[in-house]
Tab-separated table of C-alpha atoms and ligand atoms in Angstrom:
chain	number	residue	atom	x	y	z
A	1	MET	CA	-7.229	33.516	14.493
A	2	ALA	CA	-5.974	30.090	16.194
A	3	ARG	CA	-5.866	26.980	12.596
A	4	ALA	CA	-8.569	25.041	14.744
A	5	ASP	CA	-10.883	27.797	13.598
A	6	TRP	CA	-10.181	27.231	10.107
A	7	GLU	CA	-11.634	24.223	7.890
A	8	ALA	CA	-9.115	22.230	5.057
A	9	VAL	CA	-10.455	20.943	1.531
A	10	ILE	CA	-8.939	18.796	0.078
A	11	GLY	CA	-9.756	16.819	-3.440
A	12	LEU	CA	-7.157	14.365	-5.446
A	13	GLU	CA	-7.099	14.134	-8.832
A	14	ILE	CA	-4.507	11.151	-9.066
A	15	HIS	CA	-2.865	9.449	-12.153
A	16	VAL	CA	-2.579	5.823	-12.138
A	17	GLN	CA	-0.065	4.682	-14.954
A	18	LEU	CA	-2.062	1.703	-16.644
A	19	ALA	CA	0.007	-1.851	-16.761
A	20	THR	CA	-0.134	-1.986	-20.569
A	21	ALA	CA	2.591	-3.259	-22.636
A	22	THR	CA	1.311	-0.272	-25.918
A	23	LYS	CA	0.900	3.210	-25.181
A	24	LEU	CA	-2.950	4.191	-25.276
A	25	PHE	CA	-3.649	5.276	-28.747
A	26	SER	CA	-1.061	3.399	-30.468
A	27	ALA	CA	1.547	-0.023	-30.576
A	28	ALA	CA	4.482	1.918	-29.333
A	29	PRO	CA	5.944	0.356	-26.343
A	30	VAL	CA	5.429	1.636	-22.753
A	31	SER	CA	9.000	1.207	-21.377
A	32	PHE	CA	10.722	2.894	-18.236
A	33	GLY	CA	13.926	3.969	-18.684
A	34	ASP	CA	15.362	3.386	-22.366
A	35	GLU	CA	17.387	6.342	-24.532
A	36	PRO	CA	15.228	9.132	-24.745
A	37	ASN	CA	12.687	9.029	-27.941
A	38	GLU	CA	13.613	4.852	-28.603
A	39	ASN	CA	10.245	4.287	-27.292
A	40	ILE	CA	8.222	6.404	-30.193
A	41	ASP	CA	6.441	6.071	-33.324
A	42	PRO	CA	3.675	8.812	-35.518
A	43	VAL	CA	0.757	9.012	-33.525
A	44	THR	CA	2.999	9.563	-30.175
A	45	LEU	CA	5.061	12.167	-32.718
A	46	GLY	CA	1.576	13.327	-33.462
A	47	LEU	CA	2.883	12.881	-37.467
A	48	PRO	CA	0.228	14.767	-39.775
A	49	GLY	CA	-2.185	11.937	-41.202
A	50	ALA	CA	-1.645	9.253	-38.193
A	51	LEU	CA	-4.715	8.255	-36.381
A	52	PRO	CA	-4.615	6.815	-32.916
A	53	VAL	CA	-6.508	3.580	-31.929
A	54	VAL	CA	-7.650	2.644	-28.930
A	55	ASN	CA	-6.150	-0.163	-26.479
A	56	ALA	CA	-8.402	-2.876	-25.669
A	57	ARG	CA	-6.435	-3.858	-22.409
A	58	ALA	CA	-6.073	0.106	-21.017
A	59	VAL	CA	-10.235	-0.068	-21.412
A	60	GLU	CA	-10.293	-3.601	-19.814
A	61	LEU	CA	-8.155	-2.298	-17.042
A	62	ALA	CA	-9.689	1.203	-16.256
A	63	VAL	CA	-13.037	-0.635	-16.392
A	64	ARG	CA	-11.684	-2.985	-13.691
A	65	LEU	CA	-10.624	0.080	-11.626
A	66	GLY	CA	-13.088	1.364	-11.705
A	67	LEU	CA	-16.239	-1.920	-10.323
A	68	ALA	CA	-13.413	-2.585	-7.560
A	69	MET	CA	-14.050	1.374	-6.515
A	70	GLY	CA	-17.667	0.786	-7.135
A	71	CYS	CA	-18.210	2.860	-9.635
A	72	GLU	CA	-21.013	3.592	-12.795
A	73	ILE	CA	-19.375	2.683	-16.312
A	74	ASP	CA	-20.433	4.060	-18.606
A	75	ARG	CA	-21.714	1.653	-22.060
A	76	ALA	CA	-21.225	4.758	-23.588
A	77	SER	CA	-18.141	7.455	-23.466
A	78	ARG	CA	-16.125	9.269	-25.896
A	79	PHE	CA	-12.793	10.807	-25.680
A	80	ALA	CA	-12.233	14.419	-26.153
A	81	ARG	CA	-9.357	16.893	-26.940
A	82	LYS	CA	-7.858	18.545	-24.555
A	83	HIS	CA	-5.762	21.749	-25.474
A	84	TYR	CA	-2.423	23.064	-24.995
A	85	PHE	CA	0.831	24.233	-25.692
A	86	TYR	CA	3.731	22.940	-24.251
A	87	PRO	CA	6.929	21.167	-25.471
A	88	ASP	CA	6.235	18.183	-24.402
A	89	LEU	CA	2.895	17.902	-26.072
A	90	PRO	CA	3.582	17.077	-29.449
A	91	LYS	CA	0.035	17.293	-31.570
A	92	GLY	CA	-1.092	20.519	-29.141
A	93	TYR	CA	-3.117	18.532	-27.512
A	94	GLN	CA	-3.731	15.412	-25.122
A	95	ILE	CA	-6.421	13.037	-25.939
A	96	SER	CA	-8.788	12.854	-22.673
A	97	GLN	CA	-12.269	12.593	-21.551
A	98	PHE	CA	-14.329	15.301	-20.652
A	99	GLU	CA	-17.897	15.345	-20.681
A	100	GLU	CA	-18.326	11.436	-21.223
A	101	PRO	CA	-15.407	9.450	-18.803
A	102	ILE	CA	-15.809	5.092	-18.860
A	103	CYS	CA	-16.592	5.977	-14.961
A	104	ARG	CA	-18.269	7.805	-12.605
A	105	GLY	CA	-19.293	7.993	-9.254
A	106	GLY	CA	-17.047	5.276	-7.183
A	107	VAL	CA	-15.346	5.708	-3.396
A	108	VAL	CA	-12.363	5.121	-1.085
A	109	VAL	CA	-13.468	3.473	1.931
A	110	CYS	CA	-10.078	4.085	4.186
A	111	ASP	CA	-8.822	4.186	7.896
A	112	VAL	CA	-7.668	7.544	9.247
A	113	ASP	CA	-6.249	6.974	12.465
A	114	GLY	CA	-8.491	3.919	12.865
A	115	VAL	CA	-11.847	5.495	11.832
A	116	GLU	CA	-13.011	4.247	8.912
A	117	LYS	CA	-14.042	7.035	6.706
A	118	ARG	CA	-15.490	6.494	3.466
A	119	PHE	CA	-14.721	9.052	0.348
A	120	ARG	CA	-16.790	10.099	-2.896
A	121	LEU	CA	-14.654	10.312	-6.469
A	122	THR	CA	-16.860	12.208	-8.781
A	123	ARG	CA	-15.222	10.063	-12.151
A	124	ILE	CA	-12.209	8.161	-13.423
A	125	HIS	CA	-11.274	8.483	-16.917
A	126	LEU	CA	-8.716	7.522	-19.450
A	127	GLU	CA	-6.394	9.599	-20.602
A	128	GLU	CA	-3.101	10.001	-22.170
A	129	ASP	CA	0.351	11.250	-20.164
A	130	ALA	CA	2.719	13.752	-22.122
A	131	GLY	CA	6.331	13.104	-22.274
A	132	LYS	CA	9.141	15.334	-20.339
A	133	ASN	CA	10.797	18.220	-21.063
A	134	VAL	CA	14.513	17.741	-19.750
A	135	HIS	CA	16.384	20.885	-18.998
A	136	GLU	CA	20.874	20.276	-18.583
A	137	GLY	CA	23.566	22.250	-20.159
A	138	GLY	CA	21.714	25.258	-21.179
A	139	ARG	CA	19.431	23.629	-23.288
A	140	SER	CA	16.241	22.003	-23.460
A	141	LEU	CA	15.600	18.819	-24.834
A	142	VAL	CA	12.361	16.320	-25.328
A	143	ASP	CA	12.092	12.918	-24.383
A	144	LEU	CA	8.250	11.514	-25.519
A	145	ASN	CA	9.377	7.852	-24.350
A	146	ARG	CA	6.502	8.501	-21.643
A	147	ALA	CA	4.196	10.533	-23.866
A	148	GLY	CA	1.054	8.911	-24.909
A	149	THR	CA	1.010	6.383	-22.402
A	150	ALA	CA	-2.757	5.196	-20.678
A	151	LEU	CA	-3.522	6.421	-17.707
A	152	CYS	CA	-6.235	6.477	-15.874
A	153	GLU	CA	-6.912	10.153	-13.336
A	154	VAL	CA	-9.121	9.497	-10.094
A	155	VAL	CA	-10.914	12.634	-9.650
A	156	GLY	CA	-11.875	12.888	-5.932
A	157	GLU	CA	-14.532	14.860	-4.168
A	158	PRO	CA	-13.713	17.818	-2.104
A	159	GLU	CA	-14.268	15.656	0.954
A	160	LEU	CA	-10.844	15.129	2.386
A	161	ARG	CA	-10.463	17.282	5.725
A	162	SER	CA	-6.957	16.848	6.674
A	163	PRO	CA	-3.592	15.836	5.305
A	164	ALA	CA	-3.856	12.770	7.531
A	165	ASP	CA	-7.382	11.664	5.180
A	166	ALA	CA	-5.386	12.227	1.801
A	167	VAL	CA	-3.068	10.661	2.561
A	168	ALA	CA	-4.913	7.414	3.483
A	169	TYR	CA	-6.871	7.972	0.674
A	170	MET	CA	-3.761	8.251	-1.636
A	171	LYS	CA	-2.265	4.908	0.025
A	172	GLU	CA	-5.374	3.076	-0.084
A	173	LEU	CA	-6.042	3.574	-3.136
A	174	HIS	CA	-2.309	2.574	-4.603
A	175	GLN	CA	-2.864	-0.687	-2.575
A	176	ILE	CA	-6.278	-1.208	-4.124
A	177	VAL	CA	-4.618	-0.512	-8.283
A	178	VAL	CA	-1.580	-3.241	-7.362
A	179	ALA	CA	-3.708	-5.580	-6.262
A	180	LEU	CA	-6.291	-5.402	-8.922
A	181	GLY	CA	-2.672	-5.310	-11.491
A	182	VAL	CA	-3.925	-2.146	-13.489
A	183	CYS	CA	-0.158	-0.670	-12.185
A	184	ASP	CA	2.693	-1.901	-11.204
A	185	GLY	CA	2.487	1.234	-8.060
A	186	ASN	CA	6.101	2.748	-8.891
A	187	MET	CA	5.573	6.159	-7.177
A	188	GLU	CA	9.654	6.977	-8.361
A	189	GLN	CA	9.207	6.833	-11.673
A	190	GLY	CA	5.879	8.686	-11.273
A	191	ASN	CA	3.388	5.882	-12.440
A	192	PHE	CA	1.053	6.859	-9.356
A	193	ARG	CA	0.963	10.328	-8.619
A	194	CYS	CA	-1.106	12.988	-7.731
A	195	ASP	CA	-2.406	16.783	-8.183
A	196	ALA	CA	-3.703	17.681	-5.003
A	197	ASN	CA	-6.356	20.190	-4.394
A	198	VAL	CA	-6.839	22.436	-1.098
A	199	SER	CA	-8.154	25.554	-0.186
A	200	VAL	CA	-9.594	26.530	3.015
A	201	ARG	CA	-13.020	28.024	5.301
A	202	ARG	CA	-13.505	29.418	8.321
A	203	ARG	CA	-15.084	26.277	10.543
A	204	GLY	CA	-19.404	26.390	9.670
A	205	GLU	CA	-18.851	28.066	6.008
A	206	THR	CA	-20.558	25.934	3.818
A	207	ARG	CA	-19.240	27.529	0.061
A	208	LEU	CA	-15.655	26.250	-1.612
A	209	GLY	CA	-12.727	28.400	-0.941
A	210	THR	CA	-10.391	29.051	-3.636
A	211	ARG	CA	-8.199	26.094	-4.163
A	212	THR	CA	-4.680	25.953	-5.011
A	213	GLU	CA	-3.176	22.747	-6.760
A	214	ILE	CA	-0.151	20.813	-5.502
A	215	LYS	CA	1.165	18.829	-9.180
A	216	ASN	CA	2.262	16.057	-9.552
A	217	VAL	CA	3.907	14.797	-5.938
A	218	ASN	CA	4.826	11.098	-5.963
A	219	SER	CA	5.348	10.030	-2.902
A	220	PHE	CA	2.681	9.925	0.314
A	221	ARG	CA	5.255	11.825	2.783
A	222	PHE	CA	5.176	14.774	0.183
A	223	VAL	CA	1.695	15.118	-0.174
A	224	GLY	CA	1.334	15.055	3.781
A	225	ARG	CA	3.798	17.316	3.768
A	226	ALA	CA	2.898	19.748	0.863
A	227	LEU	CA	-0.597	19.806	2.016
A	228	GLU	CA	-0.079	20.700	5.873
A	229	TYR	CA	2.682	23.984	4.324
A	230	GLU	CA	-0.268	24.584	1.953
A	231	ILE	CA	-2.847	24.870	3.827
A	232	ASP	CA	-0.638	27.086	6.603
A	233	ARG	CA	0.120	28.897	3.613
A	234	GLN	CA	-3.304	29.720	2.676
A	235	ILE	CA	-4.320	29.958	5.974
A	236	ALA	CA	-2.084	33.331	7.002
A	237	LEU	CA	-2.618	34.784	3.754
A	238	VAL	CA	-6.414	35.562	4.573
A	239	GLU	CA	-5.948	36.306	7.644
A	240	SER	CA	-3.504	39.195	6.872
A	241	GLY	CA	-5.970	40.650	4.372
A	242	GLY	CA	-4.660	38.434	1.678
A	243	ALA	CA	-6.922	36.370	-0.812
A	244	VAL	CA	-5.564	32.956	-2.899
A	245	VAL	CA	-5.713	32.741	-6.335
A	246	GLN	CA	-6.562	30.129	-8.223
A	247	GLU	CA	-2.572	28.667	-9.696
A	248	THR	CA	-1.036	25.592	-10.235
A	249	ARG	CA	1.850	25.379	-7.301
A	250	GLY	CA	4.987	22.737	-7.230
A	251	TRP	CA	6.093	20.920	-4.164
A	252	ASP	CA	10.104	21.163	-3.397
A	253	ASP	CA	10.652	18.856	-0.697
A	254	GLU	CA	14.272	20.332	0.853
A	255	LYS	CA	13.370	23.648	1.370
A	256	GLY	CA	9.843	22.316	2.029
A	257	VAL	CA	7.214	24.768	0.984
A	258	THR	CA	5.356	25.028	-2.016
A	259	ARG	CA	5.775	27.416	-4.735
A	260	SER	CA	3.836	28.958	-7.877
A	261	GLN	CA	3.740	27.658	-10.755
A	262	ARG	CA	1.666	28.672	-13.026
A	263	GLY	CA	-1.878	30.194	-12.998
A	264	LYS	CA	-4.939	27.565	-13.188
A	265	GLU	CA	-6.611	27.062	-16.340
A	266	ASP	CA	-10.073	26.748	-16.040
A	267	ALA	CA	-12.017	24.127	-18.539
A	268	GLN	CA	-13.395	26.726	-20.930
A	269	ASP	CA	-9.269	27.457	-21.747
A	270	TYR	CA	-8.226	23.799	-22.948
A	271	ARG	CA	-11.147	24.364	-25.245
A	272	TYR	CA	-12.527	20.893	-24.881
A	273	PHE	CA	-14.142	18.845	-27.893
A	274	PRO	CA	-14.817	15.320	-29.377
A	275	ASP	CA	-12.070	13.894	-30.562
A	276	PRO	CA	-13.085	13.438	-34.382
A	277	ASP	CA	-10.471	10.446	-35.123
A	278	LEU	CA	-11.921	8.468	-32.071
A	279	MET	CA	-15.240	6.685	-32.099
A	280	GLU	CA	-17.206	6.572	-29.570
A	281	LEU	CA	-16.030	3.883	-27.189
A	282	THR	CA	-18.723	1.627	-26.349
A	283	LEU	CA	-18.826	-1.399	-23.787
A	284	ASP	CA	-21.100	-4.559	-24.505
A	285	GLU	CA	-22.552	-6.324	-21.333
A	286	ALA	CA	-20.629	-9.380	-21.658
A	287	PHE	CA	-16.987	-7.770	-21.611
A	288	VAL	CA	-18.247	-5.409	-18.074
A	289	GLU	CA	-19.365	-8.951	-16.417
A	290	ARG	CA	-16.717	-10.781	-17.519
A	291	VAL	CA	-14.051	-8.080	-16.530
A	292	ARG	CA	-16.619	-7.483	-13.230
A	293	SER	CA	-15.921	-11.867	-12.772
A	294	GLU	CA	-12.052	-11.572	-12.508
A	295	LEU	CA	-11.883	-9.358	-9.650
A	296	PRO	CA	-9.467	-10.136	-7.369
A	297	GLU	CA	-10.898	-10.340	-3.542
A	298	LEU	CA	-9.578	-6.369	-2.616
A	299	PRO	CA	-6.899	-5.468	0.480
A	300	ARG	CA	-9.738	-4.505	2.983
A	301	ALA	CA	-11.641	-6.836	2.046
A	302	ARG	CA	-8.848	-9.633	2.376
A	303	ARG	CA	-8.064	-7.728	5.586
A	304	ASP	CA	-11.701	-8.032	7.097
A	305	ARG	CA	-11.303	-11.827	5.950
A	306	PHE	CA	-8.200	-12.224	8.283
A	307	VAL	CA	-9.764	-10.486	11.435
A	308	ARG	CA	-12.889	-12.557	10.822
A	309	ASP	CA	-11.737	-16.247	10.124
A	310	PHE	CA	-8.580	-16.274	11.759
A	311	GLY	CA	-8.708	-14.050	14.193
A	312	LEU	CA	-6.099	-12.046	13.908
A	313	THR	CA	-6.266	-7.867	15.441
A	314	PRO	CA	-7.051	-5.480	12.715
A	315	TYR	CA	-2.984	-4.777	12.836
A	316	ASP	CA	-1.365	-8.148	11.992
A	317	ALA	CA	-4.131	-8.026	9.335
A	318	ASP	CA	-2.818	-4.945	7.968
A	319	VAL	CA	0.672	-5.887	7.964
A	320	LEU	CA	-0.764	-9.145	6.221
A	321	THR	CA	-2.471	-7.435	3.716
A	322	GLN	CA	0.406	-5.448	2.422
A	323	SER	CA	1.125	-7.116	-0.729
A	324	ALA	CA	-0.928	-10.532	-2.483
A	325	ALA	CA	2.358	-12.535	-1.390
A	326	ARG	CA	2.341	-11.926	1.585
A	327	ALA	CA	-1.566	-12.653	2.070
A	328	ALA	CA	-1.000	-15.756	0.097
A	329	TYR	CA	1.739	-16.930	2.219
A	330	PHE	CA	0.157	-16.553	5.716
A	331	GLU	CA	-3.019	-17.484	5.039
A	332	ALA	CA	-1.285	-20.750	2.989
A	333	VAL	CA	0.340	-21.304	6.735
A	334	ALA	CA	-2.198	-20.603	8.564
A	335	THR	CA	-4.539	-23.224	6.245
A	336	ALA	CA	-2.291	-25.697	7.126
A	337	THR	CA	-1.572	-25.380	10.436
A	338	GLY	CA	-5.547	-24.595	11.233
A	339	ASP	CA	-4.358	-21.942	13.785
A	340	GLY	CA	-4.233	-18.187	12.186
A	341	LYS	CA	-2.807	-16.413	15.232
A	342	THR	CA	0.131	-18.455	15.735
A	343	ALA	CA	1.041	-18.439	12.253
A	344	ALA	CA	0.267	-14.565	11.884
A	345	ASN	CA	2.568	-14.743	14.590
A	346	TRP	CA	5.561	-16.313	13.166
A	347	VAL	CA	4.561	-14.656	9.960
A	348	ILE	CA	5.225	-11.156	11.369
A	349	ASN	CA	7.722	-11.424	13.836
A	350	GLU	CA	10.394	-14.433	12.587
A	351	VAL	CA	9.426	-14.518	8.871
A	352	LEU	CA	9.111	-10.856	7.970
A	353	GLY	CA	11.339	-9.845	10.467
A	354	ALA	CA	14.056	-11.864	8.946
A	355	LEU	CA	13.580	-10.558	5.644
A	356	ASN	CA	13.412	-7.127	6.944
A	357	LYS	CA	16.997	-7.163	7.770
A	358	ALA	CA	18.075	-7.658	4.668
A	359	GLY	CA	15.751	-5.316	2.885
A	360	LEU	CA	13.247	-8.192	1.427
A	361	ASP	CA	10.023	-9.485	1.240
A	362	VAL	CA	7.833	-12.800	2.036
A	363	GLU	CA	8.470	-13.434	-2.371
A	364	SER	CA	12.009	-14.019	-1.447
A	365	SER	CA	11.510	-15.860	2.082
A	366	PRO	CA	13.616	-18.598	2.214
A	367	VAL	CA	11.810	-20.927	4.175
A	368	SER	CA	8.655	-21.286	1.884
A	369	ALA	CA	4.854	-21.634	3.940
A	370	ALA	CA	5.034	-25.502	3.513
A	371	ALA	CA	7.980	-25.531	5.824
A	372	LEU	CA	6.613	-23.031	8.149
A	373	ALA	CA	3.632	-24.442	8.470
A	374	ASP	CA	5.798	-28.208	9.525
A	375	LEU	CA	7.893	-26.760	12.053
A	376	LEU	CA	4.465	-24.809	13.102
A	377	GLY	CA	2.872	-28.649	13.588
A	378	LEU	CA	5.776	-29.935	15.244
A	379	LEU	CA	5.229	-26.483	17.821
A	380	GLY	CA	2.324	-27.368	18.282
A	381	LYS	CA	2.414	-31.037	18.702
A	382	GLY	CA	5.333	-30.310	21.610
A	383	THR	CA	7.781	-31.714	19.734
A	384	LEU	CA	9.680	-28.182	20.035
A	385	SER	CA	9.255	-26.649	22.826
A	386	SER	CA	8.737	-22.821	21.527
A	387	LYS	CA	12.568	-21.320	22.032
A	388	MET	CA	14.032	-24.919	20.397
A	389	ALA	CA	11.253	-23.774	17.115
A	390	LYS	CA	12.665	-20.488	16.603
A	391	ASP	CA	16.117	-22.076	16.773
A	392	CYS	CA	14.898	-24.803	13.887
A	393	PHE	CA	13.458	-21.548	12.149
A	394	LEU	CA	16.576	-20.062	12.659
A	395	ALA	CA	18.497	-23.289	10.594
A	396	MET	CA	16.023	-23.463	8.094
A	397	TYR	CA	16.567	-19.950	6.872
A	398	GLN	CA	20.120	-19.331	7.176
A	399	ASP	CA	20.620	-23.069	5.462
A	400	GLY	CA	17.205	-24.930	4.436
A	401	VAL	CA	17.459	-27.158	6.681
A	402	ALA	CA	14.297	-29.226	6.599
A	403	PRO	CA	12.028	-28.932	10.210
A	404	ALA	CA	11.682	-33.052	9.800
A	405	ALA	CA	15.813	-33.000	9.786
A	406	TRP	CA	16.653	-30.739	12.651
A	407	VAL	CA	14.826	-32.794	14.942
A	408	ALA	CA	16.091	-35.625	13.753
A	409	LYS	CA	19.802	-34.007	14.772
A	410	ASN	CA	18.697	-32.210	17.684
A	411	GLY	CA	16.308	-34.084	19.437
A	412	GLY	CA	12.765	-32.895	20.055
A	413	GLN	CA	11.662	-31.724	23.359
A	414	ILE	CA	11.114	-34.004	25.865
A	415	THR	CA	7.390	-34.430	27.363
A	416	ASP	CA	7.965	-37.912	28.745
A	417	THR	CA	6.715	-37.168	32.070
A	418	GLY	CA	9.255	-40.100	33.526
A	419	ALA	CA	11.771	-38.539	32.466
A	420	ILE	CA	11.807	-35.145	33.570
A	421	GLU	CA	10.730	-36.238	37.006
A	422	ALA	CA	13.476	-38.551	37.111
A	423	VAL	CA	16.580	-35.464	35.984
A	424	VAL	CA	14.545	-33.338	38.700
A	425	ARG	CA	14.797	-35.853	41.390
A	426	GLU	CA	18.140	-36.088	40.509
A	427	VAL	CA	19.089	-32.572	40.959
A	428	LEU	CA	17.001	-31.810	44.219
A	429	ASP	CA	18.360	-34.833	45.462
A	430	LYS	CA	22.476	-32.947	44.922
A	431	ASN	CA	21.816	-29.877	45.998
A	432	PRO	CA	19.916	-30.047	49.597
A	433	GLU	CA	20.819	-26.670	51.070
A	434	GLN	CA	19.058	-25.469	48.043
A	435	VAL	CA	15.772	-27.845	48.800
A	436	GLN	CA	15.044	-26.434	52.230
A	437	GLU	CA	16.220	-22.490	50.548
A	438	LEU	CA	13.331	-23.155	49.068
A	439	LEU	CA	10.937	-24.639	51.149
A	440	SER	CA	11.864	-22.061	53.858
A	441	GLY	CA	10.465	-19.387	51.317
A	442	LYS	CA	13.428	-18.292	49.095
A	443	ASP	CA	11.265	-18.372	46.102
A	444	LYS	CA	14.695	-16.507	44.197
A	445	VAL	CA	16.266	-20.630	44.084
A	446	LEU	CA	13.168	-21.865	42.023
A	447	GLY	CA	14.966	-19.921	38.995
A	448	PHE	CA	18.195	-21.482	40.135
A	449	PHE	CA	16.834	-25.642	39.838
A	450	VAL	CA	14.625	-24.970	36.789
A	451	GLY	CA	18.508	-23.925	35.376
A	452	GLN	CA	20.005	-26.940	36.597
A	453	ILE	CA	17.246	-29.138	34.980
A	454	MET	CA	17.408	-27.583	31.587
A	455	LYS	CA	21.494	-27.519	31.647
A	456	ALA	CA	20.534	-31.813	32.744
A	457	THR	CA	18.408	-32.066	29.258
A	458	ARG	CA	19.970	-29.728	27.087
A	459	GLY	CA	16.994	-27.056	27.419
A	460	LYS	CA	15.178	-29.742	25.860
A	461	ALA	CA	12.708	-30.202	28.629
A	462	ASN	CA	8.633	-28.684	28.316
A	463	PRO	CA	8.926	-25.952	30.867
A	464	GLN	CA	5.757	-26.124	31.283
A	465	GLN	CA	6.190	-29.863	33.077
A	466	VAL	CA	9.104	-29.094	34.254
A	467	ASN	CA	7.931	-26.030	36.955
A	468	GLU	CA	4.829	-28.533	37.637
A	469	ILE	CA	6.737	-31.477	38.444
A	470	LEU	CA	9.697	-29.189	40.257
A	471	ALA	CA	6.937	-28.246	42.074
A	472	ARG	CA	4.997	-30.985	43.311
A	473	GLU	CA	8.678	-33.157	44.374
A	474	VAL	CA	10.202	-29.835	45.934
A	475	GLU	CA	6.587	-30.423	47.945
A	476	SER	CA	7.121	-33.679	48.916
A	477	ARG	CA	10.337	-32.993	50.316
A	478	ARG	CA	8.638	-30.584	53.003
B	1	ADP	P1	-9.046	20.282	-13.161
B	1	ADP	O1	-8.515	20.392	-12.010
B	1	ADP	O2	-8.761	19.566	-13.691
B	1	ADP	O3	-10.078	21.933	-13.659
B	1	ADP	P2	-12.148	20.379	-11.251
B	1	ADP	O4	-12.431	21.457	-11.356
B	1	ADP	O5	-12.754	18.793	-11.094
B	1	ADP	O6	-11.379	19.790	-12.579
B	1	ADP	O7	-11.447	19.741	-10.339
B	1	ADP	C1	-10.612	18.611	-10.066
B	1	ADP	C2	-9.887	18.565	-8.614
B	1	ADP	O8	-10.273	19.699	-7.458
B	1	ADP	C3	-11.261	17.513	-7.283
B	1	ADP	O9	-10.631	16.779	-7.107
B	1	ADP	C4	-12.344	18.392	-6.688
B	1	ADP	O10	-12.646	17.557	-5.347
B	1	ADP	C5	-11.192	19.470	-6.310
B	1	ADP	N1	-11.316	20.467	-5.973
B	1	ADP	C6	-12.166	21.045	-7.121
B	1	ADP	N2	-12.602	22.586	-6.197
B	1	ADP	C7	-12.200	22.058	-4.825
B	1	ADP	C8	-11.687	23.548	-3.599
B	1	ADP	N3	-12.294	24.523	-3.754
B	1	ADP	N4	-11.249	23.408	-2.981
B	1	ADP	C9	-10.496	22.057	-3.061
B	1	ADP	N5	-10.447	21.202	-3.616
B	1	ADP	C10	-11.201	21.343	-4.730
B	2	MG	MG1	-6.624	19.253	-11.941
């Protein structure tokens, strides 16, 4: 049977580390890269008698994310204990939310290969992260710096149908959490990572197949590759008469395979129950409305607005909305010049092009939005030709020269018709043979004349005027 006879079903659980200064239930600092066990306290250690107190900022960020995703925000949610035994979990349970999460429903809208798709969310809940087991020199050590860090787990419905869907969905969510300031988005540090659940079924089948869960994937590329591999593995397994077992697997990117890690627990294995140390989490209307009123424009809405208001192509709009800083830079230039398309071309090709070579983005641009707008103003007025504008940009970028200063030093474009005519006539007078050749139909000679005229004006004559005047003057000599 061919892969085309099968359908993949994928649902992602994405862990978003909330950008809080302290942990979800204590004042221990959240900070990456410190000495092991530096950022801990009695609550993190789960010492007897230490009581959790919920971090208001984490709640606010969860609500912010929920509102942005179109979730229903539960005005009363509850924390639950999820029990499992592992050395990086000192209490023996993780505080999470189970039956009463803070956000329900919601949707991720994203483009997959140019087609807009909507994927529903099941829920978003708050939970604390675990610590880290370090295995070195034949010993196993535990670092609890990360334990207790605030996470939002974004649980998607099993509606994704391909690795491409999954990658697009994950990228869109990543852009959103960063734009919201809910998460720093650092995937290398594991601050945005996913568990990818996947099953296969024959086309036409409506029941879900048995799934496996690929744990803790912290790169878009890995998610795509891991899912491709896992889908093929499951299809081959079922086709050869085997059955998929529900289990947790890990992705080995070097070998390009997923590997079984452990059997997958069901909810009853975790013995969930409401955490008696924490009160019901209630949100009042004014709080939710305040958070709603503070939502920034989301990347997708901004993209659409750039297409609509500035006449950009969806592709350009996409490039320019990759970060809030890029969008703000472009918008400042476009608004100042009143010409969105030209602004987009210059920001993408010149500014981002130059920065990209140095591995930088617009935050580090030596050319400010205002300076670029000045340059484009001179280009628009015809003071500079596009060739001159590019030279000027280079001087701005490399030496911090202001556009006006560059023009003062190098002169602007020659647009005076009389002046250009004089040069054209002089060049034609000096080259009577070539004039005859041109008149007899040898169009190639045109390039020679344009070259001579540009040389005589040191590249400053307006090219369009040169072409017009040259054609007219040659014709008058027939
Ligand atoms: P948990 O993994 O914590 O037990 P759930 O059972 O609610 O939680 O499922 C978590 C994720 O698995 C969700 O994103 C859901 O879309 C996805 N999922 C559930 N069943 C399947 C399935 N048969 N195939 C693929 N994905 C699935
Ligand atoms: Mg899971």
